[in-house]
Coordinates of C-alpha atoms and ligand atoms in Angstrom, one line a residue:
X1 CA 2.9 38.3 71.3
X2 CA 0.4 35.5 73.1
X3 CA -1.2 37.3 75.9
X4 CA -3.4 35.3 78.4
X5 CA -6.5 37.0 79.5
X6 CA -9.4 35.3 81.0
X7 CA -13.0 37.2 82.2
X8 CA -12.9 35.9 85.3
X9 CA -11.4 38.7 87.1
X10 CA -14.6 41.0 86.8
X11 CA -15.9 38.5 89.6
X12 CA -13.6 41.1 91.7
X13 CA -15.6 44.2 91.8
X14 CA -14.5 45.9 94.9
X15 CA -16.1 49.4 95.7
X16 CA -14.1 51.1 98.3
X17 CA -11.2 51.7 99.9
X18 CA -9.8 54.3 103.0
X19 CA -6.5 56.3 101.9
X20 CA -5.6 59.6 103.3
X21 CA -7.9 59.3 106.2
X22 CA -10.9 58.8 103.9
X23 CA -13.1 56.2 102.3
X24 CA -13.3 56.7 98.5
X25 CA -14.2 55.1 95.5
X26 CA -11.4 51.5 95.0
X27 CA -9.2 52.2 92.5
X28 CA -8.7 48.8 91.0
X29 CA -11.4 48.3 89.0
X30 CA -12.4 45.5 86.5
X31 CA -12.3 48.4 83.7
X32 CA -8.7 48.3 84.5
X33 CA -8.0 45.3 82.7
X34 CA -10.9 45.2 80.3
X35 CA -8.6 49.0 79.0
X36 CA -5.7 46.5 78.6
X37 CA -7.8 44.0 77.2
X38 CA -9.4 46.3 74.3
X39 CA -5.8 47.9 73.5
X40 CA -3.9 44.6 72.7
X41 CA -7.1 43.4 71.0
X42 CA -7.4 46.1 68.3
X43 CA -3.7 45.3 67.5
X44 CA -3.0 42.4 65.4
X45 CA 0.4 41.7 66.6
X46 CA -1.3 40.1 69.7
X47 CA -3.1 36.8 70.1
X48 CA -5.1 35.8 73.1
X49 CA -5.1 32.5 75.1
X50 CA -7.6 31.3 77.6
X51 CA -5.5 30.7 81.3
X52 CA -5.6 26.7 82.3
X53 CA -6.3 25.3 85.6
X54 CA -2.8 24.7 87.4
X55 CA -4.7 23.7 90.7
X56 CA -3.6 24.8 94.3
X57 CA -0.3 23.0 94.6
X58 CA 1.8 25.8 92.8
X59 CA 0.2 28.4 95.1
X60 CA 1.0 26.7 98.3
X61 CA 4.3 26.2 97.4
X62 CA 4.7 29.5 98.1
X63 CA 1.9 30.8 100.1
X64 CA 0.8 29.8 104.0
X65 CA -1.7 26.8 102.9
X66 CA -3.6 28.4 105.8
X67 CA -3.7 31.4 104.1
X68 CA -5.4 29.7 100.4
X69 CA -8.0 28.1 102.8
X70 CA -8.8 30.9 104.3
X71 CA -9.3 32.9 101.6
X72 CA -11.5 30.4 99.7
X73 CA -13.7 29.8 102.8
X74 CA -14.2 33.8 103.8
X75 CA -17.1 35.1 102.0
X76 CA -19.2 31.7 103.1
X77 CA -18.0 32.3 106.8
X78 CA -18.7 35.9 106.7
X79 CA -22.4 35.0 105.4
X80 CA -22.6 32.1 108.0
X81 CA -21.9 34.8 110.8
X82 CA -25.0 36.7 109.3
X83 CA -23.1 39.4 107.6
X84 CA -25.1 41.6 105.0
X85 CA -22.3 43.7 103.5
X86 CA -21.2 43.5 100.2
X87 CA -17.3 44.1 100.8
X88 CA -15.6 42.7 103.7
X89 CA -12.7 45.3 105.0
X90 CA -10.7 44.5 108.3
X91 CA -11.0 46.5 111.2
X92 CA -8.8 45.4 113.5
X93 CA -5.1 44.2 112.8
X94 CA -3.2 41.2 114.4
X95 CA 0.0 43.6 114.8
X96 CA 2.5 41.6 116.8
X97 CA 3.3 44.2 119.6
X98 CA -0.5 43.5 120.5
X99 CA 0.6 40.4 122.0
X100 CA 3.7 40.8 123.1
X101 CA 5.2 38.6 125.5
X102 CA 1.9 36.5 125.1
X103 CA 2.6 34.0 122.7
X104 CA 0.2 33.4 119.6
X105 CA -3.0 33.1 121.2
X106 CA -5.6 31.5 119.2
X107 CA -6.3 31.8 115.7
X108 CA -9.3 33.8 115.9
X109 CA -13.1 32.3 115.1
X110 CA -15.1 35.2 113.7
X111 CA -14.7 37.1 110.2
X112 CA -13.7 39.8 111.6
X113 CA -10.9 38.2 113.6
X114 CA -9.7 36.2 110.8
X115 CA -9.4 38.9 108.0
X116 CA -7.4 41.0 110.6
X117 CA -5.0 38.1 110.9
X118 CA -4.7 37.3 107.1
X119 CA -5.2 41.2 105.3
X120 CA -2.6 43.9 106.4
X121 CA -4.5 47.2 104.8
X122 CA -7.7 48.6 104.3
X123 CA -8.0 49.0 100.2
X124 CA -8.4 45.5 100.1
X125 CA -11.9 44.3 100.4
X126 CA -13.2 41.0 99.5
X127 CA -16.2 40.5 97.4
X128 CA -18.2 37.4 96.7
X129 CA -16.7 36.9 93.4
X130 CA -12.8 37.7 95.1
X131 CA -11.6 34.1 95.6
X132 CA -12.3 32.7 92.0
X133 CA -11.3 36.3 90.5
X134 CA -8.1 35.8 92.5
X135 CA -7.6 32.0 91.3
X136 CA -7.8 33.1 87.8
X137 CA -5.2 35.1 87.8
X138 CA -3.0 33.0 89.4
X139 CA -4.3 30.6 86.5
X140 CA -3.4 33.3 83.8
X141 CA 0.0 33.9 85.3
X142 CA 1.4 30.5 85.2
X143 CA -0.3 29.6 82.4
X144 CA 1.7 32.6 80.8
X145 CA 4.8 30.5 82.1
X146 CA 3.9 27.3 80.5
X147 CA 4.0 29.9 76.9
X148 CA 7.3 30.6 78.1
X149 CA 8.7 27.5 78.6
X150 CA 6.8 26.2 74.9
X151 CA 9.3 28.1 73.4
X152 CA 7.8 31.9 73.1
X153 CA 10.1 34.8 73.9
X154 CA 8.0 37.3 75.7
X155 CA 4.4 36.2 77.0
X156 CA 2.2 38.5 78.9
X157 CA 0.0 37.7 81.2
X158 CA -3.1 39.6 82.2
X159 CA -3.6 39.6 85.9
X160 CA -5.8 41.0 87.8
X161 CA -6.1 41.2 90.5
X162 CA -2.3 42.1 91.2
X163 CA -0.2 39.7 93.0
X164 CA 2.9 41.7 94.3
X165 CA 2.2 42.8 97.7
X166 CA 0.5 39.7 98.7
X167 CA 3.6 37.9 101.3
X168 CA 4.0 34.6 102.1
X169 CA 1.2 34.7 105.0
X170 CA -0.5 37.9 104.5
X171 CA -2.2 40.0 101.6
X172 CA -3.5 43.4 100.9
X173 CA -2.2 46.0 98.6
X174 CA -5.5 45.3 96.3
X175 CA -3.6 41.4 95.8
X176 CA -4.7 37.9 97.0
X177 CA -2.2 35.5 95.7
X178 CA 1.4 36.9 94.6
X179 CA 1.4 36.1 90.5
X180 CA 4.7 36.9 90.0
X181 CA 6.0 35.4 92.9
X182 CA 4.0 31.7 92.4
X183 CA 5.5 31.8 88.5
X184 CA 9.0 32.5 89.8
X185 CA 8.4 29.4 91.9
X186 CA 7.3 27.6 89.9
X187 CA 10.1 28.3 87.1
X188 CA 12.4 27.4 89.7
X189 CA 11.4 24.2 89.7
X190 CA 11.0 23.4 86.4
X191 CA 14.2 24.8 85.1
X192 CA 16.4 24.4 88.1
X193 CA 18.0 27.8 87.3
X194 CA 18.0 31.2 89.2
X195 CA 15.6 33.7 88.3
X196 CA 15.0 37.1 88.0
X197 CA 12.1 39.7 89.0
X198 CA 12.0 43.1 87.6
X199 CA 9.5 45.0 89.4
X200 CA 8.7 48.3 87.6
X201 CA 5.5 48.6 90.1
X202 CA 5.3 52.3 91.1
X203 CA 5.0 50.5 94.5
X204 CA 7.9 48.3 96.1
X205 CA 6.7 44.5 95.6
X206 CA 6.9 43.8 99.7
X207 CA 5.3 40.5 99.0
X208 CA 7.7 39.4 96.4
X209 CA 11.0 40.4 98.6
X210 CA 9.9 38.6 102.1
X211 CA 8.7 35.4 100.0
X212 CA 12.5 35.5 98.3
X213 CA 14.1 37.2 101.0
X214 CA 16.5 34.4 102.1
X215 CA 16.7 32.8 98.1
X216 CA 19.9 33.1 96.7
X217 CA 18.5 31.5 93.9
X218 CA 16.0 34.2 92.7
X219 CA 16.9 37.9 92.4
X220 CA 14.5 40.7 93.2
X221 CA 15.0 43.8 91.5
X222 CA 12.6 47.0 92.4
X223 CA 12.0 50.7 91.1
X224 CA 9.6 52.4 93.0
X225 CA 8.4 56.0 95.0
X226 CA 10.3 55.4 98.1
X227 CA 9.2 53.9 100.7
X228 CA 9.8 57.4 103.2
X229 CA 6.6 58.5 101.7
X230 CA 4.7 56.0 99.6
X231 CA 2.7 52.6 100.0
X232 CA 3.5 50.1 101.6
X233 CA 6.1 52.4 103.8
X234 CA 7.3 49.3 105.9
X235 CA 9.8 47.7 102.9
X236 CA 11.5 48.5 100.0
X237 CA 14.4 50.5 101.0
X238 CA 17.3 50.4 99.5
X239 CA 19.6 48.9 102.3
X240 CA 17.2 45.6 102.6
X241 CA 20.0 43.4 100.4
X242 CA 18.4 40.1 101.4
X243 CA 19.6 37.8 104.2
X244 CA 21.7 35.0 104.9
X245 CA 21.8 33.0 101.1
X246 CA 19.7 35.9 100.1
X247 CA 22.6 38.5 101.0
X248 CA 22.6 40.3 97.4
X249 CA 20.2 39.2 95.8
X250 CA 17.5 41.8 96.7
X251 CA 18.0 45.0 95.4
X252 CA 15.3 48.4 96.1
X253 CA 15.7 51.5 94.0
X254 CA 13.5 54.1 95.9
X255 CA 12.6 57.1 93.6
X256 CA 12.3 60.6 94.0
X257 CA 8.8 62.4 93.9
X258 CA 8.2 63.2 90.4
X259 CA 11.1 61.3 88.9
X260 CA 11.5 62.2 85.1
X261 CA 12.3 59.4 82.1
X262 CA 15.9 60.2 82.4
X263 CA 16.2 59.5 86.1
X264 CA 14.1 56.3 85.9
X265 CA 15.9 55.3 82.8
X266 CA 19.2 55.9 84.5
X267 CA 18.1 53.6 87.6
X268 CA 16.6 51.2 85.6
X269 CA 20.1 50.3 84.1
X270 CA 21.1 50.1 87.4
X271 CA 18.5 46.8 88.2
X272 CA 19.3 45.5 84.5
X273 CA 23.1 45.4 85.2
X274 CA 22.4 43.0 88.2
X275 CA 20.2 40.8 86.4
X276 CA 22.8 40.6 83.4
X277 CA 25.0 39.4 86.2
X278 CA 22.4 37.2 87.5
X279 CA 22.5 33.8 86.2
X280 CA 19.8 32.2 84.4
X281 CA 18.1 32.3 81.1
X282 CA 14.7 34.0 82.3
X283 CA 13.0 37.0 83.6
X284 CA 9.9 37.7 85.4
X285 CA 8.4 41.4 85.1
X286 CA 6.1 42.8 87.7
X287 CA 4.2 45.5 85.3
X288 CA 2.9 48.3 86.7
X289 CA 2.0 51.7 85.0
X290 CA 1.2 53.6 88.3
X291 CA 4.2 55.4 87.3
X292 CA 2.6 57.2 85.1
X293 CA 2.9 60.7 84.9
X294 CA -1.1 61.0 85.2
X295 CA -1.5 58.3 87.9
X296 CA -3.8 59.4 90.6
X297 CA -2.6 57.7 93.6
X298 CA 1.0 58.2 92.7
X299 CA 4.0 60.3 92.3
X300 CA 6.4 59.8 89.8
X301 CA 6.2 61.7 86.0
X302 CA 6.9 58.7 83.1
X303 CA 5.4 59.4 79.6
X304 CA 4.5 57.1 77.6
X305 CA 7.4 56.7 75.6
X306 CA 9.2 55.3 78.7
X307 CA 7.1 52.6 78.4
X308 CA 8.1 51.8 75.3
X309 CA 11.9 52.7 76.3
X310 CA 12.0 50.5 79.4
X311 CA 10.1 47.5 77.4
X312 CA 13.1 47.7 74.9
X313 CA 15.6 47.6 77.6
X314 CA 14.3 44.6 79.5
X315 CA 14.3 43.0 76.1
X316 CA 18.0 43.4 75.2
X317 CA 19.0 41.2 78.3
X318 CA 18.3 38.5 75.7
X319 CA 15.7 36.2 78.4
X320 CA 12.6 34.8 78.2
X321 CA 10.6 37.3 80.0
X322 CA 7.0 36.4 81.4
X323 CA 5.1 39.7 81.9
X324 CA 2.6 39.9 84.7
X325 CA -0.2 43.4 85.2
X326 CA 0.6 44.2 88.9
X327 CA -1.4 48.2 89.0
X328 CA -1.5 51.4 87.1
X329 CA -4.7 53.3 87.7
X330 CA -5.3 56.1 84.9
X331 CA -7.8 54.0 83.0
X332 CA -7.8 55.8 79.8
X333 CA -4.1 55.3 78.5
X334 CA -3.5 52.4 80.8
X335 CA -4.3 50.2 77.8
X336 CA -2.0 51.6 75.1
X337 CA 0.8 52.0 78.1
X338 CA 0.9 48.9 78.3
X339 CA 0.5 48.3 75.0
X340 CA 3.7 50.3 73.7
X341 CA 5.7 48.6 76.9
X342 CA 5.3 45.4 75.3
X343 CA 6.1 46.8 71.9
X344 CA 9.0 47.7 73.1
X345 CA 9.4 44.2 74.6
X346 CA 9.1 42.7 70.7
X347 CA 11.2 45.6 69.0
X348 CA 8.4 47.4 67.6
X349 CA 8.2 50.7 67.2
X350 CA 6.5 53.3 69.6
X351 CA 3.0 53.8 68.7
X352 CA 1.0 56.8 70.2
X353 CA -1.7 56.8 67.7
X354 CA -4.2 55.3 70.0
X355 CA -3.7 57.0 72.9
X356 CA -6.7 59.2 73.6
X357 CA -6.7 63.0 74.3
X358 CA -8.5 63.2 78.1
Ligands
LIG420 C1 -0.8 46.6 92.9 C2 -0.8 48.0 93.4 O1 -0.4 49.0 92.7 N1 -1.2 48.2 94.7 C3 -1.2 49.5 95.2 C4 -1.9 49.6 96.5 C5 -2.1 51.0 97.0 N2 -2.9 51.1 98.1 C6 -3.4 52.3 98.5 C7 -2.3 53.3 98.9 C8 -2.9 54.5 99.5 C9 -1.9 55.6 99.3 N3 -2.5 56.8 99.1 C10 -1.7 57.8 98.5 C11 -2.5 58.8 97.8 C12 -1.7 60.1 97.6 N4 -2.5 61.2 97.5
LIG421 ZN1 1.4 49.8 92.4

């Protein structure tokens, strides 16, 4: 399989993050993707390709161009303003009821104005090195389409950072620019045939349902810990269907605390019946392992072998399937997670000889 990888994303180093009332350590590293990175390169059935420039045009085609500007011009407006920080966080948020029966206002003028109006949480700080980091991945993503559309069967592409909570005209959720979501676009357009996401994400893709929320033309299919208790709490329940051409083609499948193989598996078949029903000839996977039994910020108990087992299933639809990284966060078997996912993507076997005892 031709993965796309480029070094650009260690440019996003971000330190810290506030969850559970407390500022810790952020958990989406650059060793995150380097893991993935060493896995796929120590197995010869992979081969690696450098992303190519695809410029901003794809990006704004379905992000607020206000939003792209902004986000390449922070880090030299937070300096300009005399900033000495190393991350910038938000610290106060543009919520709508804080002007209610005002009207817009003004777009605000400082840094910390702005970020509140563009970034929704606070685990997503920018760095000096965000915007290009952010770019790149982007970059790697639809340069994992154009493999795709060559003529290869299953391509991954190795984002990071993610991509799938970032919205139309907001980001957070440790993504920038929505990966999955700009490739699905983009594929759109090119093929002029419906598409389908499959976003295994422990989180629900929020960013990825509102940009396709009124598409009858792309389906958005999501497993994840549901919303009544995990991240991002405001979407991804299972009665949001999609609206007006939309209507049914959105479909949430919240998950139990500590869902087992066997439950997943079992809702699983529910989102790959409605994309066998869903026309078109290719599929867009938002990969995330923070599933994983051994995840640290999340809930639910896959092993390893569901990797592999959910990878094969994806497979038997019979599409050309673009694979994009979206999170997982237990470093040490993120790698060969992934790794046995996109075996079972190509029909290989399961393969736990690499996965390290910790
Ligand atoms: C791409 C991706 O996986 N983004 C996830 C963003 C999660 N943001 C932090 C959520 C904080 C929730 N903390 C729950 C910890 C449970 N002890
Ligand atoms: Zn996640």
């Amino acid at each position: 399989m031709r993965v796309v990888y480029s070094p650009q994303h260690t440019s996003h180093d971000p330190e810290h993050e506030v969850s559970d009332g407390r500022p810790i350590m952020n958990y989406e590293v650059p060793e995150r993707a380097e893991a993935i990175r060493i896995s796929l390169g120590a197995d010869d059935g992979f081969t690696f390709d450098e992303p190519t420039e695809h410029g901003a045009e794809p990006i704004t085609a379905v992000h607020d161009p206000s939003m792209l500007a902004y986000l390449e011009g922070s880090w030299a407006d937070w300096l300009a303003w005399g900033q000495t920080a190393r991350e910038m966080f938000p610290d106060t948020f543009s919520l709508p009821a804080l002007r209610e029966g005002m009207g817009p206002g003004r777009e605000p003028r400082t840094p910390l104005g702005r970020i509140g109006r563009w970034c929704f949480d606070m685990a997503t700080p920018m760095v000096e090195g965000t915007y290009p980091a952010a770019r790149g991945a982007v970059d790697v993503a639809l340069t994992a389409m154009d493999l795709a559309l060559g003529g290869e069967r299953a391509v991954y592409g190795l984002c990071r950072p993610p991509g799938h909570h970032a919205a139309r005209a907001v980001f957070g959720g440790y993504c920038f620019f929505n990966n999955a979501a700009i490739v699905t676009e983009e594929l759109a357009r090119r093929t002029g045939e419906p598409v389908a996401i499959l976003d295994v994400d422990y989180h629900h893709g929020n960013g990825t349902q509102q940009i396709f929320y009124g598409r009858g033309d792309v389906l958005y299919v999501s497993l994840h810990g549901d919303p009544d208790r995990a991240y991002p709490y405001f979407a991804g329940f299972a009665e949001e269907t999609g609206a007006g051409a939309g209507e049914h083609a959105n479909l949430n499948l919240p998950l139990p605390e500590a869902c087992s193989n066997e439950e997943y598996l079992a809702n699983l078949d529910r989102g790959l019946e409605a994309i066998a029903a869903f026309g078109g000839s290719t599929l867009v996977v938002s990969l995330g392992i923070d599933t994983y039994g051994r995840d640290p910020i999340c809930d639910l108990a896959l092993t390893t072998e569901a990797y592999h087992e959910v990878g094969r299933r994806a497979a038997a639809l019979g599409r050309t399937t673009i694979v994009l990284q979206e999170g997982g966060y237990f470093v040490p078997h993120l790698g060969e997670n992934v790794r046995n996912w996109l075996l079972g993507i190509e029909g290989r076997e399961l393969d736990l000889s690499a996965l390290p005892e910790v």
